[in-house]
mmCIF file with all atom_site columns, C-alpha atoms in Angstrom:
data_model
loop_
_atom_site.group_PDB
_atom_site.id
_atom_site.type_symbol
_atom_site.label_atom_id
_atom_site.label_alt_id
_atom_site.label_comp_id
_atom_site.label_asym_id
_atom_site.label_entity_id
_atom_site.label_seq_id
_atom_site.pdbx_PDB_ins_code
_atom_site.Cartn_x
_atom_site.Cartn_y
_atom_site.Cartn_z
_atom_site.occupancy
_atom_site.B_iso_or_equiv
_atom_site.pdbx_formal_charge
_atom_site.auth_seq_id
_atom_site.auth_comp_id
_atom_site.auth_asym_id
_atom_site.auth_atom_id
_atom_site.pdbx_PDB_model_num
ATOM 1   C CA . SER A 1 1   ? 62.728 80.384  140.514 1.00 0.00 ? 12  SER A CA 1
ATOM 2   C CA . GLN A 1 2   ? 61.907 82.839  137.732 1.00 0.00 ? 13  GLN A CA 1
ATOM 3   C CA . THR A 1 3   ? 63.067 82.627  134.425 1.00 0.00 ? 14  THR A CA 1
ATOM 4   C CA . ILE A 1 4   ? 62.638 84.653  131.452 1.00 0.00 ? 15  ILE A CA 1
ATOM 5   C CA . HIS A 1 5   ? 62.800 83.420  127.836 1.00 0.00 ? 16  HIS A CA 1
ATOM 6   C CA . GLN A 1 6   ? 63.640 85.849  124.803 1.00 0.00 ? 17  GLN A CA 1
ATOM 7   C CA . TRP A 1 7   ? 64.064 84.545  121.382 1.00 0.00 ? 18  TRP A CA 1
ATOM 8   C CA . PRO A 1 8   ? 65.356 84.273  118.698 1.00 0.00 ? 19  PRO A CA 1
ATOM 9   C CA . ALA A 1 9   ? 68.843 85.832  119.986 1.00 0.00 ? 20  ALA A CA 1
ATOM 10  C CA . THR A 1 10  ? 69.787 87.008  116.481 1.00 0.00 ? 21  THR A CA 1
ATOM 11  C CA . LEU A 1 11  ? 67.813 87.972  113.348 1.00 0.00 ? 22  LEU A CA 1
ATOM 12  C CA . VAL A 1 12  ? 68.730 89.153  110.016 1.00 0.00 ? 23  VAL A CA 1
ATOM 13  C CA . GLN A 1 13  ? 65.378 90.721  108.140 1.00 0.00 ? 24  GLN A CA 1
ATOM 14  C CA . PRO A 1 14  ? 65.195 92.550  104.769 1.00 0.00 ? 25  PRO A CA 1
ATOM 15  C CA . VAL A 1 15  ? 63.394 96.380  104.712 1.00 0.00 ? 26  VAL A CA 1
ATOM 16  C CA . GLY A 1 16  ? 59.870 95.488  104.498 1.00 0.00 ? 27  GLY A CA 1
ATOM 17  C CA . SER A 1 17  ? 59.351 92.519  106.026 1.00 0.00 ? 28  SER A CA 1
ATOM 18  C CA . PRO A 1 18  ? 57.232 91.816  109.064 1.00 0.00 ? 29  PRO A CA 1
ATOM 19  C CA . LEU A 1 19  ? 58.420 90.745  112.896 1.00 0.00 ? 30  LEU A CA 1
ATOM 20  C CA . SER A 1 20  ? 57.604 88.737  115.631 1.00 0.00 ? 31  SER A CA 1
ATOM 21  C CA . LEU A 1 21  ? 59.819 88.520  119.061 1.00 0.00 ? 32  LEU A CA 1
ATOM 22  C CA . GLU A 1 22  ? 58.671 86.199  121.552 1.00 0.00 ? 33  GLU A CA 1
ATOM 23  C CA . CYS A 1 23  ? 59.292 86.697  125.678 1.00 0.00 ? 34  CYS A CA 1
ATOM 24  C CA . THR A 1 24  ? 57.829 84.605  128.056 1.00 0.00 ? 35  THR A CA 1
ATOM 25  C CA . VAL A 1 25  ? 58.354 84.810  132.062 1.00 0.00 ? 36  VAL A CA 1
ATOM 26  C CA . GLU A 1 26  ? 58.163 81.260  134.503 1.00 0.00 ? 37  GLU A CA 1
ATOM 27  C CA . GLY A 1 27  ? 57.571 81.084  137.834 1.00 0.00 ? 38  GLY A CA 1
ATOM 28  C CA . THR A 1 28  ? 56.107 84.269  138.872 1.00 0.00 ? 39  THR A CA 1
ATOM 29  C CA . SER A 1 29  ? 52.191 85.803  138.127 1.00 0.00 ? 40  SER A CA 1
ATOM 30  C CA . ASN A 1 30  ? 51.299 89.074  136.810 1.00 0.00 ? 41  ASN A CA 1
ATOM 31  C CA . PRO A 1 31  ? 54.779 90.968  136.355 1.00 0.00 ? 42  PRO A CA 1
ATOM 32  C CA . ASN A 1 32  ? 55.241 94.136  134.700 1.00 0.00 ? 43  ASN A CA 1
ATOM 33  C CA . LEU A 1 33  ? 56.737 93.402  131.170 1.00 0.00 ? 44  LEU A CA 1
ATOM 34  C CA . TYR A 1 34  ? 59.140 95.743  129.048 1.00 0.00 ? 45  TYR A CA 1
ATOM 35  C CA . TRP A 1 35  ? 60.327 95.992  125.727 1.00 0.00 ? 46  TRP A CA 1
ATOM 36  C CA . TYR A 1 36  ? 63.675 98.041  125.265 1.00 0.00 ? 47  TYR A CA 1
ATOM 37  C CA . ARG A 1 37  ? 65.786 98.314  122.358 1.00 0.00 ? 48  ARG A CA 1
ATOM 38  C CA . GLN A 1 38  ? 69.576 99.688  122.298 1.00 0.00 ? 49  GLN A CA 1
ATOM 39  C CA . ALA A 1 39  ? 71.175 100.977 119.524 1.00 0.00 ? 50  ALA A CA 1
ATOM 40  C CA . ALA A 1 40  ? 74.897 100.759 119.094 1.00 0.00 ? 51  ALA A CA 1
ATOM 41  C CA . GLY A 1 41  ? 76.706 102.561 121.801 1.00 0.00 ? 52  GLY A CA 1
ATOM 42  C CA . ARG A 1 42  ? 73.253 103.635 123.176 1.00 0.00 ? 53  ARG A CA 1
ATOM 43  C CA . GLY A 1 43  ? 71.513 103.213 126.365 1.00 0.00 ? 54  GLY A CA 1
ATOM 44  C CA . LEU A 1 44  ? 68.231 101.424 126.952 1.00 0.00 ? 55  LEU A CA 1
ATOM 45  C CA . GLN A 1 45  ? 65.045 102.761 125.289 1.00 0.00 ? 56  GLN A CA 1
ATOM 46  C CA . LEU A 1 46  ? 61.894 101.782 126.500 1.00 0.00 ? 57  LEU A CA 1
ATOM 47  C CA . LEU A 1 47  ? 59.388 100.999 123.986 1.00 0.00 ? 58  LEU A CA 1
ATOM 48  C CA . PHE A 1 48  ? 56.097 99.381  125.785 1.00 0.00 ? 59  PHE A CA 1
ATOM 49  C CA . TYR A 1 49  ? 55.337 98.837  129.167 1.00 0.00 ? 60  TYR A CA 1
ATOM 50  C CA . SER A 1 50  ? 52.719 96.312  130.384 1.00 0.00 ? 61  SER A CA 1
ATOM 51  C CA . VAL A 1 51  ? 51.113 95.761  133.842 1.00 0.00 ? 62  VAL A CA 1
ATOM 52  C CA . GLY A 1 52  ? 48.440 93.340  132.561 1.00 0.00 ? 63  GLY A CA 1
ATOM 53  C CA . ILE A 1 53  ? 46.965 91.478  129.837 1.00 0.00 ? 64  ILE A CA 1
ATOM 54  C CA . GLY A 1 54  ? 45.677 93.635  126.776 1.00 0.00 ? 65  GLY A CA 1
ATOM 55  C CA . GLN A 1 55  ? 47.177 96.533  128.691 1.00 0.00 ? 66  GLN A CA 1
ATOM 56  C CA . ILE A 1 56  ? 50.202 97.665  126.902 1.00 0.00 ? 67  ILE A CA 1
ATOM 57  C CA . SER A 1 57  ? 51.376 101.713 126.926 1.00 0.00 ? 68  SER A CA 1
ATOM 58  C CA . SER A 1 58  ? 53.694 103.013 123.647 1.00 0.00 ? 69  SER A CA 1
ATOM 59  C CA . GLU A 1 59  ? 56.475 105.268 125.092 1.00 0.00 ? 70  GLU A CA 1
ATOM 60  C CA . VAL A 1 60  ? 57.938 106.417 121.706 1.00 0.00 ? 71  VAL A CA 1
ATOM 61  C CA . PRO A 1 61  ? 55.935 106.834 118.178 1.00 0.00 ? 72  PRO A CA 1
ATOM 62  C CA . GLN A 1 62  ? 57.450 104.259 116.382 1.00 0.00 ? 73  GLN A CA 1
ATOM 63  C CA . ASN A 1 63  ? 57.217 101.448 113.673 1.00 0.00 ? 74  ASN A CA 1
ATOM 64  C CA . LEU A 1 64  ? 56.631 98.426  116.268 1.00 0.00 ? 75  LEU A CA 1
ATOM 65  C CA . SER A 1 65  ? 53.778 96.959  118.269 1.00 0.00 ? 76  SER A CA 1
ATOM 66  C CA . ALA A 1 66  ? 53.587 94.861  121.338 1.00 0.00 ? 77  ALA A CA 1
ATOM 67  C CA . SER A 1 67  ? 50.974 92.381  122.636 1.00 0.00 ? 78  SER A CA 1
ATOM 68  C CA . ARG A 1 68  ? 50.455 90.429  125.714 1.00 0.00 ? 79  ARG A CA 1
ATOM 69  C CA . PRO A 1 69  ? 47.832 87.422  125.015 1.00 0.00 ? 80  PRO A CA 1
ATOM 70  C CA . GLN A 1 70  ? 48.852 85.862  127.799 1.00 0.00 ? 81  GLN A CA 1
ATOM 71  C CA . ASP A 1 71  ? 49.733 86.768  131.418 1.00 0.00 ? 82  ASP A CA 1
ATOM 72  C CA . ARG A 1 72  ? 53.317 85.930  131.363 1.00 0.00 ? 83  ARG A CA 1
ATOM 73  C CA . GLN A 1 73  ? 53.875 86.337  127.449 1.00 0.00 ? 84  GLN A CA 1
ATOM 74  C CA . PHE A 1 74  ? 54.806 89.424  125.693 1.00 0.00 ? 85  PHE A CA 1
ATOM 75  C CA . ILE A 1 75  ? 55.324 89.918  121.604 1.00 0.00 ? 86  ILE A CA 1
ATOM 76  C CA . LEU A 1 76  ? 56.795 92.631  119.864 1.00 0.00 ? 87  LEU A CA 1
ATOM 77  C CA . SER A 1 77  ? 55.589 93.134  116.203 1.00 0.00 ? 88  SER A CA 1
ATOM 78  C CA . SER A 1 78  ? 56.143 95.173  113.485 1.00 0.00 ? 89  SER A CA 1
ATOM 79  C CA . LYS A 1 79  ? 54.385 95.209  109.836 1.00 0.00 ? 90  LYS A CA 1
ATOM 80  C CA . LYS A 1 80  ? 57.270 96.054  107.964 1.00 0.00 ? 91  LYS A CA 1
ATOM 81  C CA . LEU A 1 81  ? 60.298 96.489  109.100 1.00 0.00 ? 92  LEU A CA 1
ATOM 82  C CA . LEU A 1 82  ? 62.672 99.637  108.480 1.00 0.00 ? 93  LEU A CA 1
ATOM 83  C CA . LEU A 1 83  ? 66.488 100.074 108.605 1.00 0.00 ? 94  LEU A CA 1
ATOM 84  C CA . SER A 1 84  ? 66.523 102.296 111.440 1.00 0.00 ? 95  SER A CA 1
ATOM 85  C CA . ASP A 1 85  ? 64.720 99.463  113.279 1.00 0.00 ? 96  ASP A CA 1
ATOM 86  C CA . SER A 1 86  ? 67.759 97.503  113.827 1.00 0.00 ? 97  SER A CA 1
ATOM 87  C CA . GLY A 1 87  ? 69.169 97.165  117.396 1.00 0.00 ? 98  GLY A CA 1
ATOM 88  C CA . PHE A 1 88  ? 69.532 94.817  120.552 1.00 0.00 ? 99  PHE A CA 1
ATOM 89  C CA . TYR A 1 89  ? 65.941 94.572  121.530 1.00 0.00 ? 100 TYR A CA 1
ATOM 90  C CA . LEU A 1 90  ? 65.718 92.950  125.152 1.00 0.00 ? 101 LEU A CA 1
ATOM 91  C CA . CYS A 1 91  ? 62.415 92.050  127.267 1.00 0.00 ? 102 CYS A CA 1
ATOM 92  C CA . ALA A 1 92  ? 62.462 92.163  131.046 1.00 0.00 ? 103 ALA A CA 1
ATOM 93  C CA . TRP A 1 93  ? 59.864 91.832  133.895 1.00 0.00 ? 104 TRP A CA 1
ATOM 94  C CA . SER A 1 94  ? 59.807 93.216  137.211 1.00 0.00 ? 105 SER A CA 1
ATOM 95  C CA . VAL A 1 95  ? 57.012 93.390  139.944 1.00 0.00 ? 106 VAL A CA 1
ATOM 96  C CA . ALA A 1 96  ? 56.125 96.746  141.365 1.00 0.00 ? 107 ALA A CA 1
ATOM 97  C CA . LEU A 1 97  ? 58.425 98.299  143.569 1.00 0.00 ? 108 LEU A CA 1
ATOM 98  C CA . ALA A 1 98  ? 60.563 95.393  143.889 1.00 0.00 ? 109 ALA A CA 1
ATOM 99  C CA . SER A 1 99  ? 64.314 96.530  144.929 1.00 0.00 ? 110 SER A CA 1
ATOM 100 C CA . ARG A 1 100 ? 65.931 94.579  142.197 1.00 0.00 ? 111 ARG A CA 1
ATOM 101 C CA . GLY A 1 101 ? 64.411 96.380  139.296 1.00 0.00 ? 112 GLY A CA 1
ATOM 102 C CA . ALA A 1 102 ? 63.950 94.688  136.400 1.00 0.00 ? 113 ALA A CA 1
ATOM 103 C CA . PHE A 1 103 ? 64.975 91.005  135.191 1.00 0.00 ? 114 PHE A CA 1
ATOM 104 C CA . PHE A 1 104 ? 66.563 90.994  131.222 1.00 0.00 ? 115 PHE A CA 1
ATOM 105 C CA . GLY A 1 105 ? 65.906 88.229  128.615 1.00 0.00 ? 116 GLY A CA 1
ATOM 106 C CA . GLN A 1 106 ? 68.913 87.151  126.724 1.00 0.00 ? 117 GLN A CA 1
ATOM 107 C CA . GLY A 1 107 ? 68.145 89.555  124.104 1.00 0.00 ? 118 GLY A CA 1
ATOM 108 C CA . THR A 1 108 ? 67.792 89.486  120.096 1.00 0.00 ? 119 THR A CA 1
ATOM 109 C CA . ARG A 1 109 ? 70.193 91.120  117.917 1.00 0.00 ? 120 ARG A CA 1
ATOM 110 C CA . LEU A 1 110 ? 68.018 92.113  114.775 1.00 0.00 ? 121 LEU A CA 1
ATOM 111 C CA . THR A 1 111 ? 69.596 93.423  111.805 1.00 0.00 ? 122 THR A CA 1
ATOM 112 C CA . VAL A 1 112 ? 67.501 94.702  108.861 1.00 0.00 ? 123 VAL A CA 1
ATOM 113 C CA . VAL A 1 113 ? 69.056 94.699  105.522 1.00 0.00 ? 124 VAL A CA 1
ATOM 114 C CA . GLY B 2 1   ? 60.396 112.351 129.162 1.00 0.00 ? 94  GLY B CA 1
ATOM 115 C CA . GLN B 2 2   ? 62.952 111.469 131.647 1.00 0.00 ? 95  GLN B CA 1
ATOM 116 C CA . ASN B 2 3   ? 66.620 112.927 131.589 1.00 0.00 ? 96  ASN B CA 1
ATOM 117 C CA . ILE B 2 4   ? 68.989 110.833 132.699 1.00 0.00 ? 97  ILE B CA 1
ATOM 118 C CA . ASP B 2 5   ? 72.849 111.816 132.350 1.00 0.00 ? 98  ASP B CA 1
ATOM 119 C CA . GLN B 2 6   ? 76.024 109.900 132.952 1.00 0.00 ? 99  GLN B CA 1
ATOM 120 C CA . PRO B 2 7   ? 79.485 110.125 131.480 1.00 0.00 ? 100 PRO B CA 1
ATOM 121 C CA . THR B 2 8   ? 80.066 108.670 127.804 1.00 0.00 ? 101 THR B CA 1
ATOM 122 C CA . GLU B 2 9   ? 83.274 106.610 129.070 1.00 0.00 ? 102 GLU B CA 1
ATOM 123 C CA . MET B 2 10  ? 86.017 106.274 131.727 1.00 0.00 ? 103 MET B CA 1
ATOM 124 C CA . THR B 2 11  ? 88.942 104.580 132.057 1.00 0.00 ? 104 THR B CA 1
ATOM 125 C CA . ALA B 2 12  ? 90.853 103.483 135.338 1.00 0.00 ? 105 ALA B CA 1
ATOM 126 C CA . THR B 2 13  ? 93.810 100.935 136.419 1.00 0.00 ? 106 THR B CA 1
ATOM 127 C CA . GLU B 2 14  ? 93.564 97.614  138.083 1.00 0.00 ? 107 GLU B CA 1
ATOM 128 C CA . GLY B 2 15  ? 93.204 98.051  141.922 1.00 0.00 ? 108 GLY B CA 1
ATOM 129 C CA . ALA B 2 16  ? 91.741 101.628 141.857 1.00 0.00 ? 109 ALA B CA 1
ATOM 130 C CA . ILE B 2 17  ? 88.661 103.091 142.417 1.00 0.00 ? 110 ILE B CA 1
ATOM 131 C CA . VAL B 2 18  ? 86.469 104.519 140.269 1.00 0.00 ? 111 VAL B CA 1
ATOM 132 C CA . GLN B 2 19  ? 82.707 106.885 140.813 1.00 0.00 ? 112 GLN B CA 1
ATOM 133 C CA . ILE B 2 20  ? 80.267 106.744 137.972 1.00 0.00 ? 113 ILE B CA 1
ATOM 134 C CA . ASN B 2 21  ? 77.984 109.746 138.248 1.00 0.00 ? 114 ASN B CA 1
ATOM 135 C CA . CYS B 2 22  ? 74.204 109.780 137.284 1.00 0.00 ? 115 CYS B CA 1
ATOM 136 C CA . THR B 2 23  ? 72.028 113.032 137.538 1.00 0.00 ? 116 THR B CA 1
ATOM 137 C CA . TYR B 2 24  ? 68.209 112.882 137.072 1.00 0.00 ? 117 TYR B CA 1
ATOM 138 C CA . GLN B 2 25  ? 65.301 115.014 136.361 1.00 0.00 ? 118 GLN B CA 1
ATOM 139 C CA . THR B 2 26  ? 62.058 113.121 136.531 1.00 0.00 ? 119 THR B CA 1
ATOM 140 C CA . SER B 2 27  ? 58.517 113.207 138.251 1.00 0.00 ? 120 SER B CA 1
ATOM 141 C CA . GLY B 2 28  ? 57.234 110.307 140.496 1.00 0.00 ? 121 GLY B CA 1
ATOM 142 C CA . PHE B 2 29  ? 60.626 109.213 141.387 1.00 0.00 ? 122 PHE B CA 1
ATOM 143 C CA . ASN B 2 30  ? 60.608 105.889 143.076 1.00 0.00 ? 123 ASN B CA 1
ATOM 144 C CA . GLY B 2 31  ? 64.010 104.204 143.303 1.00 0.00 ? 124 GLY B CA 1
ATOM 145 C CA . LEU B 2 32  ? 67.425 104.377 141.232 1.00 0.00 ? 125 LEU B CA 1
ATOM 146 C CA . PHE B 2 33  ? 69.241 101.230 140.254 1.00 0.00 ? 126 PHE B CA 1
ATOM 147 C CA . TRP B 2 34  ? 72.720 100.387 138.599 1.00 0.00 ? 127 TRP B CA 1
ATOM 148 C CA . TYR B 2 35  ? 72.890 98.059  136.289 1.00 0.00 ? 128 TYR B CA 1
ATOM 149 C CA . GLN B 2 36  ? 76.100 96.273  134.671 1.00 0.00 ? 129 GLN B CA 1
ATOM 150 C CA . GLN B 2 37  ? 76.421 95.278  130.914 1.00 0.00 ? 130 GLN B CA 1
ATOM 151 C CA . HIS B 2 38  ? 79.142 93.445  129.309 1.00 0.00 ? 131 HIS B CA 1
ATOM 152 C CA . ALA B 2 39  ? 79.171 93.920  125.272 1.00 0.00 ? 132 ALA B CA 1
ATOM 153 C CA . GLY B 2 40  ? 76.546 91.794  124.005 1.00 0.00 ? 133 GLY B CA 1
ATOM 154 C CA . GLU B 2 41  ? 75.023 91.060  126.813 1.00 0.00 ? 134 GLU B CA 1
ATOM 155 C CA . ALA B 2 42  ? 71.594 91.682  128.786 1.00 0.00 ? 135 ALA B CA 1
ATOM 156 C CA . PRO B 2 43  ? 72.077 94.045  131.667 1.00 0.00 ? 136 PRO B CA 1
ATOM 157 C CA . THR B 2 44  ? 72.279 92.523  135.220 1.00 0.00 ? 137 THR B CA 1
ATOM 158 C CA . PHE B 2 45  ? 71.568 94.321  138.329 1.00 0.00 ? 138 PHE B CA 1
ATOM 159 C CA . LEU B 2 46  ? 74.189 95.790  140.603 1.00 0.00 ? 139 LEU B CA 1
ATOM 160 C CA . SER B 2 47  ? 72.527 98.282  143.392 1.00 0.00 ? 140 SER B CA 1
ATOM 161 C CA . TYR B 2 48  ? 69.135 99.974  144.299 1.00 0.00 ? 141 TYR B CA 1
ATOM 162 C CA . ASN B 2 49  ? 68.847 103.057 146.371 1.00 0.00 ? 142 ASN B CA 1
ATOM 163 C CA . VAL B 2 50  ? 65.128 104.323 147.068 1.00 0.00 ? 143 VAL B CA 1
ATOM 164 C CA . LEU B 2 51  ? 66.432 106.468 150.471 1.00 0.00 ? 144 LEU B CA 1
ATOM 165 C CA . ASP B 2 52  ? 69.101 109.207 150.607 1.00 0.00 ? 145 ASP B CA 1
ATOM 166 C CA . GLY B 2 53  ? 72.552 107.839 151.506 1.00 0.00 ? 146 GLY B CA 1
ATOM 167 C CA . LEU B 2 54  ? 74.912 105.006 150.792 1.00 0.00 ? 147 LEU B CA 1
ATOM 168 C CA . GLU B 2 55  ? 74.154 101.219 150.177 1.00 0.00 ? 148 GLU B CA 1
ATOM 169 C CA . GLU B 2 56  ? 77.186 99.106  150.150 1.00 0.00 ? 149 GLU B CA 1
ATOM 170 C CA . LYS B 2 57  ? 77.657 95.640  148.474 1.00 0.00 ? 150 LYS B CA 1
ATOM 171 C CA . GLY B 2 58  ? 81.025 94.094  148.778 1.00 0.00 ? 151 GLY B CA 1
ATOM 172 C CA . ARG B 2 59  ? 83.283 96.020  146.148 1.00 0.00 ? 152 ARG B CA 1
ATOM 173 C CA . PHE B 2 60  ? 80.361 97.774  144.876 1.00 0.00 ? 153 PHE B CA 1
ATOM 174 C CA . SER B 2 61  ? 78.912 101.086 146.626 1.00 0.00 ? 154 SER B CA 1
ATOM 175 C CA . SER B 2 62  ? 76.058 103.403 145.368 1.00 0.00 ? 155 SER B CA 1
ATOM 176 C CA . PHE B 2 63  ? 75.171 106.528 146.562 1.00 0.00 ? 156 PHE B CA 1
ATOM 177 C CA . LEU B 2 64  ? 71.835 108.741 146.350 1.00 0.00 ? 157 LEU B CA 1
ATOM 178 C CA . SER B 2 65  ? 70.636 112.036 147.069 1.00 0.00 ? 158 SER B CA 1
ATOM 179 C CA . ARG B 2 66  ? 66.989 112.526 145.774 1.00 0.00 ? 159 ARG B CA 1
ATOM 180 C CA . SER B 2 67  ? 66.861 116.734 146.626 1.00 0.00 ? 160 SER B CA 1
ATOM 181 C CA . LYS B 2 68  ? 69.965 116.650 144.182 1.00 0.00 ? 161 LYS B CA 1
ATOM 182 C CA . GLY B 2 69  ? 68.831 114.307 141.645 1.00 0.00 ? 162 GLY B CA 1
ATOM 183 C CA . TYR B 2 70  ? 72.268 112.754 141.994 1.00 0.00 ? 163 TYR B CA 1
ATOM 184 C CA . SER B 2 71  ? 73.759 109.172 142.200 1.00 0.00 ? 164 SER B CA 1
ATOM 185 C CA . TYR B 2 72  ? 76.942 107.738 142.031 1.00 0.00 ? 165 TYR B CA 1
ATOM 186 C CA . LEU B 2 73  ? 78.169 104.151 141.832 1.00 0.00 ? 166 LEU B CA 1
ATOM 187 C CA . LEU B 2 74  ? 81.573 103.413 143.904 1.00 0.00 ? 167 LEU B CA 1
ATOM 188 C CA . LEU B 2 75  ? 83.886 100.430 142.305 1.00 0.00 ? 168 LEU B CA 1
ATOM 189 C CA . LYS B 2 76  ? 86.570 99.580  144.503 1.00 0.00 ? 169 LYS B CA 1
ATOM 190 C CA . GLU B 2 77  ? 89.765 97.331  143.943 1.00 0.00 ? 170 GLU B CA 1
ATOM 191 C CA . LEU B 2 78  ? 89.049 97.025  140.120 1.00 0.00 ? 171 LEU B CA 1
ATOM 192 C CA . GLN B 2 79  ? 89.529 94.099  138.150 1.00 0.00 ? 172 GLN B CA 1
ATOM 193 C CA . MET B 2 80  ? 89.619 93.448  134.691 1.00 0.00 ? 173 MET B CA 1
ATOM 194 C CA . LYS B 2 81  ? 86.378 91.624  134.625 1.00 0.00 ? 174 LYS B CA 1
ATOM 195 C CA . ASP B 2 82  ? 84.932 95.209  135.893 1.00 0.00 ? 175 ASP B CA 1
ATOM 196 C CA . SER B 2 83  ? 85.439 96.294  132.482 1.00 0.00 ? 176 SER B CA 1
ATOM 197 C CA . ALA B 2 84  ? 81.626 97.145  131.329 1.00 0.00 ? 177 ALA B CA 1
ATOM 198 C CA . SER B 2 85  ? 79.057 99.588  130.430 1.00 0.00 ? 178 SER B CA 1
ATOM 199 C CA . TYR B 2 86  ? 77.576 100.652 133.841 1.00 0.00 ? 179 TYR B CA 1
ATOM 200 C CA . LEU B 2 87  ? 73.828 101.957 133.300 1.00 0.00 ? 180 LEU B CA 1
ATOM 201 C CA . CYS B 2 88  ? 71.654 104.472 135.822 1.00 0.00 ? 181 CYS B CA 1
ATOM 202 C CA . ALA B 2 89  ? 68.259 103.476 135.711 1.00 0.00 ? 182 ALA B CA 1
ATOM 203 C CA . VAL B 2 90  ? 65.168 105.579 137.433 1.00 0.00 ? 183 VAL B CA 1
ATOM 204 C CA . ARG B 2 91  ? 61.851 103.891 138.384 1.00 0.00 ? 184 ARG B CA 1
ATOM 205 C CA . VAL B 2 92  ? 58.800 106.196 137.978 1.00 0.00 ? 185 VAL B CA 1
ATOM 206 C CA . TYR B 2 93  ? 55.204 106.307 138.704 1.00 0.00 ? 186 TYR B CA 1
ATOM 207 C CA . ARG B 2 94  ? 53.458 107.453 135.725 1.00 0.00 ? 187 ARG B CA 1
ATOM 208 C CA . GLY B 2 95  ? 49.329 107.456 136.128 1.00 0.00 ? 188 GLY B CA 1
ATOM 209 C CA . SER B 2 96  ? 47.938 104.580 138.082 1.00 0.00 ? 189 SER B CA 1
ATOM 210 C CA . THR B 2 97  ? 50.740 102.525 137.100 1.00 0.00 ? 190 THR B CA 1
ATOM 211 C CA . LEU B 2 98  ? 53.997 102.079 139.120 1.00 0.00 ? 191 LEU B CA 1
ATOM 212 C CA . GLY B 2 99  ? 57.548 100.478 138.205 1.00 0.00 ? 192 GLY B CA 1
ATOM 213 C CA . ARG B 2 100 ? 58.232 102.211 134.403 1.00 0.00 ? 193 ARG B CA 1
ATOM 214 C CA . LEU B 2 101 ? 62.094 102.263 134.530 1.00 0.00 ? 194 LEU B CA 1
ATOM 215 C CA . TYR B 2 102 ? 63.816 104.479 132.436 1.00 0.00 ? 195 TYR B CA 1
ATOM 216 C CA . PHE B 2 103 ? 67.733 104.255 131.654 1.00 0.00 ? 196 PHE B CA 1
ATOM 217 C CA . GLY B 2 104 ? 70.440 106.147 130.779 1.00 0.00 ? 197 GLY B CA 1
ATOM 218 C CA . ARG B 2 105 ? 72.854 105.770 128.036 1.00 0.00 ? 198 ARG B CA 1
ATOM 219 C CA . GLY B 2 106 ? 75.415 103.888 129.943 1.00 0.00 ? 199 GLY B CA 1
ATOM 220 C CA . THR B 2 107 ? 78.996 104.588 130.998 1.00 0.00 ? 200 THR B CA 1
ATOM 221 C CA . GLN B 2 108 ? 81.682 102.755 129.170 1.00 0.00 ? 201 GLN B CA 1
ATOM 222 C CA . LEU B 2 109 ? 84.291 101.589 131.687 1.00 0.00 ? 202 LEU B CA 1
ATOM 223 C CA . THR B 2 110 ? 87.387 100.327 130.761 1.00 0.00 ? 203 THR B CA 1
ATOM 224 C CA . VAL B 2 111 ? 90.130 98.998  133.391 1.00 0.00 ? 204 VAL B CA 1
ATOM 225 C CA . TRP B 2 112 ? 93.726 98.806  132.297 1.00 0.00 ? 205 TRP B CA 1
ATOM 226 C CA . PRO B 2 113 ? 96.425 96.534  133.782 1.00 0.00 ? 206 PRO B CA 1
#
């Protein structure tokens, strides 16, 4: 069976510090991978989308970047965090045209102070 | 971008029926999903529609009209545990890639005893 691991669950970081969130998927090959952010009381905003190693699409201009060094590994990074980067970050995977959409990791609650 | 609209909040009483509407405007439509999200948790899959009509799954049903850009989620025999945010999501083609998933802001449903 497929599983998705995302860590850490919570993170408190000072403004200007770097960020690295990691997500790995097990039990499937060549998944589509996603990074979403959810601000308090808001919906999920698609940040990055990847269909393969090294293939990253950025949805919105921002202070963040993503990388996919391996087929089932997706990393969200920032060189210098801003207060506005606070939120609930969710990694997800899917296979193209699957009838169940995307499966989500447990999420990371990031607070920038 | 994608325009996905759903009401911000709804309330209902235990045992009742509630209908949550979602309208969307998008190109490259390839399926509509409903997810349930409890506070502080990741979204979980509820239903999928890609063709017009009604899909029924136990107490939950979802309807799609592609020509109207409209969907609804119907919850019957409401229970207290159904209190959660319900997210409407649209999957689209873009360029040569399949499977980008965009979410609405979610509808916070509160079920009262």
